[in-house]
Tab-separated table of C-alpha atoms in Angstrom:
chain	number	residue	atom	x	y	z
A	1	MET	CA	-36.695	-32.407	16.581
A	2	ASN	CA	-40.303	-33.283	15.441
A	3	TRP	CA	-41.491	-33.633	12.412
A	4	HIS	CA	-44.564	-31.000	12.864
A	5	GLN	CA	-42.198	-27.881	13.729
A	6	LEU	CA	-39.445	-28.978	11.125
A	7	ILE	CA	-41.884	-28.529	8.087
A	8	THR	CA	-43.412	-25.447	7.855
A	9	PRO	CA	-44.999	-23.159	5.086
A	10	LEU	CA	-42.788	-20.297	6.882
A	11	ARG	CA	-40.873	-18.283	4.314
A	12	PHE	CA	-37.940	-16.301	4.818
A	13	GLY	CA	-37.936	-12.648	4.287
A	14	LYS	CA	-41.827	-13.324	4.264
A	15	GLU	CA	-42.684	-13.977	7.588
A	16	ALA	CA	-45.899	-12.137	7.944
A	17	THR	CA	-47.653	-13.065	4.556
A	18	ALA	CA	-49.818	-16.037	5.011
A	19	PRO	CA	-49.688	-19.393	2.155
A	20	ILE	CA	-51.960	-18.249	-0.950
A	21	ALA	CA	-55.089	-19.091	-0.921
A	22	GLY	CA	-56.710	-22.131	-2.984
A	23	GLU	CA	-53.235	-22.247	-4.703
A	24	SER	CA	-52.951	-26.073	-5.644
A	25	ARG	CA	-49.331	-26.483	-5.364
A	26	SER	CA	-47.949	-26.924	-1.608
A	27	VAL	CA	-45.864	-24.228	-1.220
A	28	PHE	CA	-42.071	-26.253	-1.072
A	29	GLN	CA	-43.791	-27.075	-4.844
A	30	ARG	CA	-43.445	-23.158	-5.295
A	31	ASP	CA	-39.839	-23.591	-4.182
A	32	TYR	CA	-38.891	-25.849	-6.819
A	33	ASP	CA	-40.774	-23.754	-9.503
A	34	ARG	CA	-39.218	-20.614	-8.235
A	35	LEU	CA	-35.644	-22.429	-8.607
A	36	ILE	CA	-35.928	-24.085	-11.969
A	37	PHE	CA	-37.566	-20.769	-13.470
A	38	SER	CA	-34.458	-18.390	-11.953
A	39	ALA	CA	-31.445	-17.706	-14.156
A	40	PRO	CA	-28.906	-18.733	-11.178
A	41	PHE	CA	-30.440	-21.934	-12.119
A	42	ARG	CA	-30.305	-21.937	-15.980
A	43	ARG	CA	-26.927	-20.667	-15.738
A	44	LEU	CA	-25.736	-24.151	-14.438
A	45	GLN	CA	-25.927	-25.426	-17.997
A	46	ASN	CA	-22.788	-24.083	-18.783
A	47	LYS	CA	-20.737	-24.726	-15.485
A	48	THR	CA	-18.462	-28.061	-15.241
A	49	GLN	CA	-19.479	-30.831	-12.621
A	50	VAL	CA	-16.629	-32.996	-13.401
A	51	PHE	CA	-15.376	-33.344	-17.248
A	52	PRO	CA	-14.906	-30.679	-19.620
A	53	LEU	CA	-18.366	-29.185	-21.335
A	54	PRO	CA	-19.042	-31.040	-23.705
A	55	GLY	CA	-18.139	-31.293	-27.378
A	56	SER	CA	-19.077	-34.019	-29.940
A	57	VAL	CA	-19.682	-36.062	-26.952
A	58	PHE	CA	-22.441	-35.252	-23.899
A	59	VAL	CA	-21.384	-35.343	-20.477
A	60	HIS	CA	-23.020	-34.065	-17.060
A	61	ASN	CA	-23.102	-30.593	-16.405
A	62	ARG	CA	-24.182	-28.687	-13.222
A	63	LEU	CA	-27.563	-28.073	-14.737
A	64	THR	CA	-28.410	-31.864	-15.632
A	65	HIS	CA	-26.644	-33.381	-12.301
A	66	SER	CA	-28.998	-30.835	-10.620
A	67	LEU	CA	-32.397	-32.377	-12.351
A	68	GLU	CA	-30.968	-35.683	-11.576
A	69	VAL	CA	-30.003	-35.570	-8.152
A	70	SER	CA	-33.577	-33.744	-7.577
A	71	SER	CA	-35.570	-36.891	-9.682
A	72	VAL	CA	-33.300	-39.293	-6.779
A	73	GLY	CA	-34.404	-36.992	-4.279
A	74	ARG	CA	-37.854	-37.045	-4.944
A	75	SER	CA	-37.830	-40.556	-4.557
A	76	LEU	CA	-35.932	-41.203	-1.430
A	77	GLY	CA	-38.531	-38.514	0.338
A	78	ASN	CA	-41.494	-40.559	-1.220
A	79	ASP	CA	-40.320	-43.825	0.068
A	80	VAL	CA	-39.071	-42.173	3.429
A	81	ALA	CA	-42.647	-40.384	4.105
A	82	ALA	CA	-44.053	-44.238	2.840
A	83	GLU	CA	-42.169	-45.813	5.463
A	84	LEU	CA	-42.298	-43.396	8.235
A	85	MET	CA	-46.541	-43.252	7.679
A	86	ARG	CA	-46.583	-46.787	8.281
A	87	LEU	CA	-44.359	-46.782	11.516
A	88	HIS	CA	-46.317	-44.126	12.621
A	89	PRO	CA	-50.035	-43.349	12.311
A	90	GLU	CA	-50.089	-40.528	14.024
A	91	LEU	CA	-48.089	-38.640	12.117
A	92	ASP	CA	-50.309	-36.022	9.619
A	93	GLY	CA	-49.634	-37.821	6.089
A	94	ASN	CA	-50.740	-34.121	4.836
A	95	LEU	CA	-47.371	-33.212	5.726
A	96	MET	CA	-45.683	-36.356	5.050
A	97	HIS	CA	-46.575	-35.996	2.056
A	98	THR	CA	-44.701	-32.869	1.306
A	99	LEU	CA	-41.142	-34.635	1.749
A	100	PRO	CA	-40.662	-35.801	-1.519
A	101	ASP	CA	-41.460	-31.999	-2.483
A	102	ILE	CA	-38.947	-30.572	-0.223
A	103	VAL	CA	-35.927	-32.980	-0.568
A	104	SER	CA	-36.563	-32.473	-4.565
A	105	ALA	CA	-36.415	-28.361	-4.515
A	106	ALA	CA	-33.188	-28.862	-2.397
A	107	CYS	CA	-31.575	-31.370	-4.477
A	108	LEU	CA	-32.229	-28.633	-7.384
A	109	ALA	CA	-30.933	-25.825	-5.612
A	110	HIS	CA	-27.677	-27.682	-4.127
A	111	ASP	CA	-25.161	-26.750	-5.977
A	112	MET	CA	-26.626	-23.090	-7.314
A	113	GLY	CA	-23.848	-21.636	-5.492
A	114	ASN	CA	-20.858	-23.610	-7.124
A	115	PRO	CA	-18.353	-20.930	-8.821
A	116	PRO	CA	-17.030	-21.642	-12.137
A	117	PHE	CA	-15.178	-24.857	-13.059
A	118	GLY	CA	-16.075	-27.262	-10.503
A	119	HIS	CA	-14.030	-27.443	-7.607
A	120	SER	CA	-10.844	-26.161	-9.452
A	121	GLY	CA	-13.070	-22.618	-8.687
A	122	GLU	CA	-13.278	-23.246	-5.052
A	123	ARG	CA	-9.678	-23.604	-4.649
A	124	ALA	CA	-8.610	-21.063	-6.728
A	125	ILE	CA	-10.208	-18.470	-4.640
A	126	ARG	CA	-9.052	-20.291	-1.356
A	127	THR	CA	-5.305	-20.438	-2.552
A	128	PHE	CA	-5.940	-16.189	-3.548
A	129	PHE	CA	-6.479	-15.312	0.295
A	130	ASP	CA	-4.690	-18.135	1.951
A	131	GLU	CA	-1.584	-17.937	-0.158
A	132	GLY	CA	-1.447	-15.128	-2.628
A	133	LYS	CA	-1.958	-11.533	-2.931
A	134	GLY	CA	-5.369	-11.634	-0.823
A	135	LYS	CA	-3.339	-12.347	1.902
A	136	GLU	CA	-2.166	-8.848	2.753
A	137	LEU	CA	-5.812	-8.019	3.604
A	138	GLN	CA	-5.934	-10.426	6.696
A	139	HIS	CA	-5.635	-7.845	8.905
A	140	ARG	CA	-8.706	-5.743	8.232
A	141	LEU	CA	-11.379	-8.016	8.252
A	142	SER	CA	-12.470	-9.905	11.418
A	143	PRO	CA	-11.122	-13.712	12.263
A	144	GLN	CA	-14.513	-15.056	10.691
A	145	GLU	CA	-14.697	-13.124	7.723
A	146	TRP	CA	-10.906	-14.173	7.057
A	147	GLU	CA	-11.972	-17.611	7.728
A	148	ASP	CA	-15.089	-17.201	5.218
A	149	LEU	CA	-12.534	-16.078	2.699
A	150	THR	CA	-9.468	-18.961	3.038
A	151	LYS	CA	-12.335	-21.821	3.516
A	152	PHE	CA	-14.573	-20.595	0.752
A	153	ASP	CA	-17.109	-23.111	-0.146
A	154	GLY	CA	-20.019	-23.598	-2.448
A	155	ASN	CA	-22.349	-24.816	0.149
A	156	ALA	CA	-22.189	-21.408	1.968
A	157	ASN	CA	-22.133	-19.546	-0.911
A	158	THR	CA	-25.565	-21.364	-2.237
A	159	PHE	CA	-27.065	-20.076	1.005
A	160	ARG	CA	-25.952	-16.629	0.666
A	161	LEU	CA	-27.553	-16.588	-3.293
A	162	LEU	CA	-30.745	-18.347	-1.957
A	163	THR	CA	-30.824	-15.635	0.919
A	164	HIS	CA	-29.090	-12.743	0.552
A	165	GLN	CA	-30.593	-9.385	-0.492
A	166	PHE	CA	-28.812	-7.910	-3.555
A	167	HIS	CA	-28.872	-4.070	-4.400
A	168	GLY	CA	-32.019	-3.235	-5.863
A	169	ARG	CA	-33.648	-6.885	-5.150
A	170	ARG	CA	-36.225	-7.808	-2.582
A	171	SER	CA	-36.016	-9.101	0.921
A	172	GLY	CA	-35.321	-12.790	1.361
A	173	GLY	CA	-33.486	-13.349	-1.759
A	174	PHE	CA	-35.668	-16.041	-3.303
A	175	VAL	CA	-38.058	-15.985	-0.387
A	176	MET	CA	-37.308	-19.424	0.003
A	177	THR	CA	-39.475	-21.795	2.982
A	178	TYR	CA	-37.142	-22.268	5.728
A	179	THR	CA	-37.999	-26.002	5.577
A	180	THR	CA	-36.124	-25.854	2.182
A	181	LEU	CA	-33.692	-23.572	3.031
A	182	ALA	CA	-32.299	-25.629	6.158
A	183	ALA	CA	-32.471	-28.905	4.221
A	184	ILE	CA	-29.861	-27.728	1.608
A	185	VAL	CA	-27.509	-26.716	4.181
A	186	LYS	CA	-25.556	-29.786	4.258
A	187	TYR	CA	-22.581	-28.585	7.346
A	188	PRO	CA	-24.715	-26.329	9.514
A	189	PHE	CA	-21.687	-24.547	11.087
A	190	SER	CA	-19.532	-21.322	10.873
A	191	SER	CA	-16.034	-21.309	8.787
A	192	THR	CA	-14.714	-21.253	12.121
A	193	LEU	CA	-15.727	-24.800	13.005
A	194	ALA	CA	-14.800	-25.993	9.551
A	195	LYS	CA	-13.685	-29.397	8.774
A	196	LYS	CA	-11.870	-29.941	5.412
A	197	ASN	CA	-12.820	-26.672	4.268
A	198	LYS	CA	-16.694	-27.775	4.530
A	199	PHE	CA	-19.290	-25.025	6.179
A	200	GLY	CA	-22.704	-23.986	5.550
A	201	PHE	CA	-23.177	-20.267	6.165
A	202	PHE	CA	-20.888	-17.237	6.013
A	203	ALA	CA	-20.727	-15.034	8.528
A	204	SER	CA	-22.758	-12.701	6.732
A	205	GLU	CA	-25.886	-15.301	7.001
A	206	GLN	CA	-25.060	-16.625	10.040
A	207	ALA	CA	-27.778	-14.818	11.814
A	208	ASP	CA	-30.286	-15.720	8.965
A	209	TYR	CA	-29.400	-19.555	9.495
A	210	GLN	CA	-29.603	-19.304	13.495
A	211	ARG	CA	-33.319	-17.365	12.840
A	212	ILE	CA	-34.594	-20.355	10.465
A	213	ALA	CA	-32.702	-23.144	12.881
A	214	HIS	CA	-34.582	-21.725	15.866
A	215	ALA	CA	-37.905	-22.015	14.167
A	216	LEU	CA	-37.109	-25.103	13.213
A	217	GLY	CA	-36.430	-26.513	16.545
A	218	ILE	CA	-33.071	-27.397	14.881
A	219	PRO	CA	-30.514	-28.139	17.913
A	220	ARG	CA	-26.847	-25.606	18.787
A	221	LEU	CA	-24.446	-28.281	19.871
A	222	GLU	CA	-21.646	-25.775	19.769
A	223	GLU	CA	-20.988	-22.002	20.278
A	224	ARG	CA	-17.382	-21.042	20.151
A	225	ASP	CA	-14.891	-17.991	18.363
A	226	GLY	CA	-18.217	-16.614	17.081
A	227	GLY	CA	-19.415	-19.148	15.491
A	228	VAL	CA	-21.837	-21.836	15.585
A	229	ARG	CA	-22.449	-25.330	14.881
A	230	TYR	CA	-26.244	-26.995	14.355
A	231	ALA	CA	-27.702	-30.416	14.195
A	232	ARG	CA	-28.782	-31.212	10.191
A	233	HIS	CA	-31.992	-31.210	9.522
A	234	PRO	CA	-33.146	-34.524	8.879
A	235	LEU	CA	-33.894	-34.312	5.084
A	236	VAL	CA	-30.490	-32.519	4.272
A	237	TYR	CA	-29.450	-36.811	5.049
A	238	LEU	CA	-31.701	-37.739	1.550
A	239	VAL	CA	-30.228	-34.424	-0.169
A	240	GLU	CA	-27.098	-35.713	0.567
A	241	ALA	CA	-27.619	-39.246	-0.405
A	242	ALA	CA	-29.299	-38.245	-3.648
A	243	ASP	CA	-26.184	-36.503	-4.267
A	244	ASP	CA	-23.547	-39.181	-3.612
A	245	ILE	CA	-25.965	-41.781	-5.371
A	246	CYS	CA	-25.740	-39.263	-8.852
A	247	TYR	CA	-22.335	-38.072	-8.810
A	248	GLN	CA	-20.642	-41.579	-8.064
A	249	ILE	CA	-22.633	-43.897	-10.429
A	250	MET	CA	-22.985	-41.128	-13.559
A	251	ASP	CA	-19.265	-40.221	-13.418
A	252	ILE	CA	-18.875	-44.006	-14.008
A	253	GLU	CA	-21.418	-43.739	-17.040
A	254	ASP	CA	-19.496	-40.374	-18.319
A	255	ALA	CA	-16.003	-42.026	-18.361
A	256	TYR	CA	-17.196	-44.847	-20.327
A	257	LYS	CA	-18.790	-42.102	-22.947
A	258	LEU	CA	-15.651	-40.453	-23.292
A	259	ARG	CA	-13.566	-43.820	-23.094
A	260	ILE	CA	-11.850	-43.660	-20.113
A	261	LEU	CA	-13.126	-46.950	-18.706
A	262	SER	CA	-13.934	-49.794	-21.102
A	263	ALA	CA	-17.307	-51.161	-21.148
A	264	GLU	CA	-16.828	-54.231	-19.645
A	265	GLU	CA	-15.232	-52.071	-16.631
A	266	THR	CA	-18.224	-49.538	-16.590
A	267	GLU	CA	-20.703	-53.533	-16.293
A	268	ARG	CA	-18.364	-54.652	-13.863
A	269	LEU	CA	-18.459	-51.793	-11.554
A	270	LEU	CA	-22.156	-50.999	-11.639
A	271	LEU	CA	-22.732	-55.234	-11.257
A	272	GLY	CA	-20.969	-54.713	-8.569
A	273	PHE	CA	-23.662	-53.594	-6.261
A	274	PHE	CA	-25.116	-56.632	-6.694
A	275	ALA	CA	-25.229	-60.278	-5.074
A	276	PRO	CA	-23.956	-63.178	-7.995
A	277	GLU	CA	-27.933	-64.504	-8.699
A	278	GLU	CA	-28.730	-60.771	-8.802
A	279	ARG	CA	-26.393	-60.034	-11.885
A	280	GLU	CA	-26.885	-63.186	-13.628
A	281	SER	CA	-31.180	-61.997	-13.674
A	282	ILE	CA	-29.891	-58.712	-14.164
A	283	SER	CA	-27.551	-59.297	-17.242
A	284	MET	CA	-30.204	-61.224	-18.862
A	285	ALA	CA	-32.962	-58.579	-18.825
A	286	ALA	CA	-30.223	-56.226	-20.155
A	287	ARG	CA	-29.603	-58.504	-22.902
A	288	GLU	CA	-32.788	-57.443	-24.350
A	289	GLU	CA	-31.410	-54.067	-24.958
A	290	VAL	CA	-29.463	-54.626	-28.367
A	291	ASP	CA	-26.518	-52.173	-28.133
A	292	VAL	CA	-23.595	-52.317	-24.876
A	293	SER	CA	-24.924	-48.406	-24.083
A	294	SER	CA	-28.524	-49.048	-23.546
A	295	GLN	CA	-27.503	-52.217	-21.240
A	296	LEU	CA	-25.162	-49.845	-19.360
A	297	VAL	CA	-27.518	-47.807	-19.065
A	298	TYR	CA	-29.769	-50.504	-17.726
A	299	TYR	CA	-27.194	-51.528	-15.107
A	300	ARG	CA	-27.014	-47.823	-13.935
A	301	ALA	CA	-30.631	-47.915	-13.159
A	302	MET	CA	-30.544	-50.746	-11.631
A	303	ALA	CA	-27.566	-49.728	-9.067
A	304	ILE	CA	-29.141	-46.279	-8.340
A	305	GLY	CA	-32.299	-48.333	-7.595
A	306	ALA	CA	-30.784	-50.704	-5.165
A	307	LEU	CA	-29.028	-47.447	-3.796
A	308	VAL	CA	-32.106	-45.789	-2.635
A	309	ARG	CA	-33.573	-48.651	-1.119
A	310	ALA	CA	-30.451	-48.927	0.508
A	311	CYS	CA	-30.480	-45.606	1.832
A	312	VAL	CA	-33.970	-45.064	2.900
A	313	ARG	CA	-33.777	-48.594	5.181
A	314	VAL	CA	-30.992	-46.991	6.937
A	315	PHE	CA	-32.973	-43.632	7.217
A	316	VAL	CA	-36.067	-45.023	8.696
A	317	ASN	CA	-33.869	-47.118	11.111
A	318	ASN	CA	-31.889	-44.757	12.366
A	319	GLU	CA	-34.802	-42.033	12.308
A	320	THR	CA	-34.461	-41.518	16.089
A	321	ASP	CA	-30.560	-40.664	16.411
A	322	ILE	CA	-31.339	-38.443	13.244
A	323	LEU	CA	-33.787	-36.533	15.118
A	324	GLU	CA	-31.897	-36.219	18.117
A	325	GLY	CA	-28.679	-34.830	16.215
A	326	ARG	CA	-26.873	-38.072	17.217
A	327	PHE	CA	-26.697	-39.903	14.022
A	328	GLU	CA	-22.819	-39.771	12.797
A	329	GLY	CA	-22.063	-40.029	8.941
A	330	SER	CA	-23.736	-40.181	6.008
A	331	LEU	CA	-26.450	-42.310	4.539
A	332	ILE	CA	-23.522	-44.033	2.800
A	333	ASP	CA	-21.344	-44.744	5.125
A	334	HIS	CA	-24.013	-46.541	6.769
A	335	LEU	CA	-25.077	-48.868	3.933
A	336	PRO	CA	-25.052	-52.731	3.812
A	337	ASP	CA	-21.734	-54.378	3.643
A	338	ASN	CA	-21.968	-55.557	-0.164
A	339	LEU	CA	-23.139	-52.077	-1.515
A	340	CYS	CA	-20.711	-50.263	0.849
A	341	ARG	CA	-17.890	-52.600	-1.198
A	342	ALA	CA	-19.042	-51.527	-4.410
A	343	TYR	CA	-19.698	-47.968	-3.496
A	344	ARG	CA	-16.057	-47.616	-2.596
A	345	THR	CA	-14.644	-49.543	-5.752
A	346	CYS	CA	-16.316	-47.165	-7.521
A	347	SER	CA	-15.097	-44.295	-5.644
A	348	ASP	CA	-11.266	-45.481	-6.055
A	349	VAL	CA	-11.851	-46.268	-9.545
A	350	ALA	CA	-12.718	-42.364	-9.887
A	351	LYS	CA	-10.140	-41.109	-8.030
A	352	SER	CA	-7.373	-43.017	-9.505
A	353	ARG	CA	-8.626	-43.024	-13.210
A	354	ILE	CA	-11.479	-40.617	-13.551
A	355	TYR	CA	-10.489	-37.495	-11.599
A	356	LYS	CA	-7.118	-37.790	-12.507
A	357	SER	CA	-7.793	-38.410	-16.271
A	358	ARG	CA	-6.126	-35.429	-18.814
A	359	GLU	CA	-9.250	-34.492	-19.322
A	360	VAL	CA	-10.396	-33.425	-15.730
A	361	ARG	CA	-6.808	-32.259	-15.133
A	362	ASP	CA	-6.630	-29.551	-18.116
A	363	ILE	CA	-10.179	-27.873	-17.389
A	364	GLU	CA	-8.755	-27.748	-13.547
A	365	LEU	CA	-5.456	-26.141	-14.596
A	366	ALA	CA	-7.568	-23.702	-16.937
A	367	GLY	CA	-10.376	-23.227	-14.416
A	368	TYR	CA	-7.713	-22.448	-11.639
A	369	GLN	CA	-5.686	-19.579	-13.828
A	370	ILE	CA	-8.945	-17.861	-14.994
A	371	ILE	CA	-11.071	-17.427	-11.399
A	372	TYR	CA	-7.491	-16.821	-9.578
A	373	THR	CA	-6.097	-14.352	-12.000
A	374	LEU	CA	-10.216	-12.467	-12.477
A	375	LEU	CA	-10.143	-12.430	-8.385
A	376	GLY	CA	-6.996	-10.806	-8.080
A	377	LEU	CA	-8.132	-8.060	-10.770
A	378	MET	CA	-11.657	-7.616	-9.139
A	379	THR	CA	-10.412	-7.437	-5.643
A	380	ASP	CA	-7.503	-4.793	-6.884
A	381	ALA	CA	-10.346	-3.224	-8.640
A	382	VAL	CA	-12.826	-2.687	-5.140
A	383	LEU	CA	-9.273	-2.057	-3.443
A	384	SER	CA	-8.628	0.842	-5.587
A	385	PRO	CA	-11.981	1.789	-7.457
A	386	GLU	CA	-10.815	5.566	-8.251
A	387	LYS	CA	-8.429	4.109	-10.824
A	388	ALA	CA	-9.045	3.972	-14.518
A	389	PHE	CA	-8.835	0.471	-15.475
A	390	SER	CA	-10.608	-0.391	-11.851
A	391	GLU	CA	-13.617	1.795	-13.398
A	392	LEU	CA	-13.213	-0.382	-16.388
A	393	LEU	CA	-13.480	-3.307	-14.328
A	394	LEU	CA	-16.204	-2.984	-12.038
A	395	SER	CA	-18.808	-1.216	-14.716
A	396	GLN	CA	-19.013	-4.791	-16.385
A	397	ALA	CA	-20.442	-5.979	-13.245
A	398	SER	CA	-24.017	-5.338	-12.757
A	399	GLU	CA	-25.046	-3.168	-9.934
A	400	GLN	CA	-26.905	-5.351	-7.791
A	401	TYR	CA	-23.166	-6.428	-6.389
A	402	GLU	CA	-21.909	-3.976	-3.623
A	403	LEU	CA	-18.500	-3.609	-5.437
A	404	ARG	CA	-18.291	0.132	-3.675
A	405	HIS	CA	-19.604	-0.678	-0.785
A	406	SER	CA	-17.871	1.412	2.272
A	407	ASP	CA	-17.292	-2.208	4.198
A	408	LEU	CA	-14.451	-4.105	2.715
A	409	SER	CA	-15.879	-7.114	3.836
A	410	VAL	CA	-18.992	-6.606	2.011
A	411	ARG	CA	-16.898	-5.671	-1.029
A	412	LEU	CA	-14.605	-8.471	-1.086
A	413	MET	CA	-18.027	-10.314	-0.776
A	414	ALA	CA	-19.692	-8.943	-3.630
A	415	VAL	CA	-16.774	-10.044	-5.638
A	416	LEU	CA	-17.300	-13.430	-4.570
A	417	ASP	CA	-20.640	-12.955	-5.534
A	418	TYR	CA	-20.309	-11.905	-8.994
A	419	LEU	CA	-17.591	-13.899	-9.791
A	420	SER	CA	-19.394	-17.796	-8.834
A	421	GLY	CA	-22.659	-16.250	-10.572
A	422	MET	CA	-20.434	-16.773	-13.758
A	423	THR	CA	-20.504	-19.689	-15.857
A	424	ASP	CA	-17.567	-20.970	-17.340
A	425	VAL	CA	-18.153	-19.395	-20.684
A	426	PHE	CA	-18.552	-16.315	-19.409
A	427	ALA	CA	-15.640	-16.278	-17.288
A	428	LEU	CA	-13.271	-17.675	-20.002
A	429	ASP	CA	-14.892	-14.532	-22.072
A	430	LEU	CA	-14.023	-11.942	-19.695
A	431	TYR	CA	-10.675	-13.468	-19.079
A	432	ARG	CA	-9.808	-12.951	-22.541
A	433	LYS	CA	-10.799	-9.709	-23.061
A	434	ILE	CA	-8.858	-9.199	-20.108
A	435	ASN	CA	-5.886	-9.960	-21.655
A	436	GLY	CA	-6.672	-8.441	-25.013
A	437	HIS	CA	-7.043	-12.218	-26.501
A	438	SER	CA	-10.757	-11.629	-27.976
A	439	LEU	CA	-12.094	-8.315	-29.321
A	440	PRO	CA	-15.534	-7.294	-30.195
A	441	SER	CA	-16.341	-7.517	-34.259
A	442	VAL	CA	-15.942	-4.102	-36.079
């Protein structure tokens, strides 16, 4: 791969349209602005990140997480661009200066396809088809269409959301640049080649991704059983690193706010990213803050900064392998030993103390039941639309979803489009109405 081909102003769905003359924003800044003003992005404010949506204590939701990831991604893109221009003076400076815009836009969009209630929503969809009533539909779908359902993943759904032409909408979906779209696809392969339910595009969007990859010069590594696997676009590594840094560090901070972790435990975890002599100087600087929460915010900022600098070094040192599609793992996997140990310690604490906490388990249980129930009812409705209850239920959804299409796979994907676009609050409200627990005011 080469940077001049990897970074292009070409827009999905408007390939023949030239960039606007005299526009002060780069095409990638326009991607960012298009995302941040969109309704699907705004709906992230009512989607669970890890903890239940806030009451008296504010914790992260999908919106605040995405904004923070975008901020860190911009720093990563800016620092990598500066290093690459220093190492390769022959690179086009104007081209390299677009890296932070591309990475920040891709980071902004990376969670837009996630269904309500975090990962429990994904699990509910997968198990409905893999273990539940939906299993009866397997013989009516192609093997790849079936794998798409039983391995349903928010990453693939993000690519669909951004590129799919919904009924009555314009061709090309969000009409994003090829480069931003490729930078979002963390797992550039089909569901039939997926590992641990992670893949990058559904069968319905496979040809679209292939077109993008071909234009950008991203090599195809495998083609088997109707599916394909590509190398990653290099900027995917920066988007992934920004996400890894934010969710790991911010989950620790949220756990402190919810009193799952003590101040002492949180401080120890965040200072673990530094050598003993660095910890002392950082602690002294933090003491300028009066309250403990502000001190922990300072430690958190320092930890993020250390991880950003380290990830930039890993990327630049491995640029050749990344461009040749030979780099294995994530940037986080290749951190120096001290940072790697600290990161794994935070990860172990998160798995044992945070993700298994009562607050998280409660929302997972409720979210699973809500999505599983709604999916079952909506699937029954698209299978038998002539029934009275089906008609009532289908009328709740926007006409942009092709719930009455002649093709069953299109109808099922439309159901998933409808459900995954819901906020936690909307899904809960619809669940209550269907069960007769919530009635309009009379």
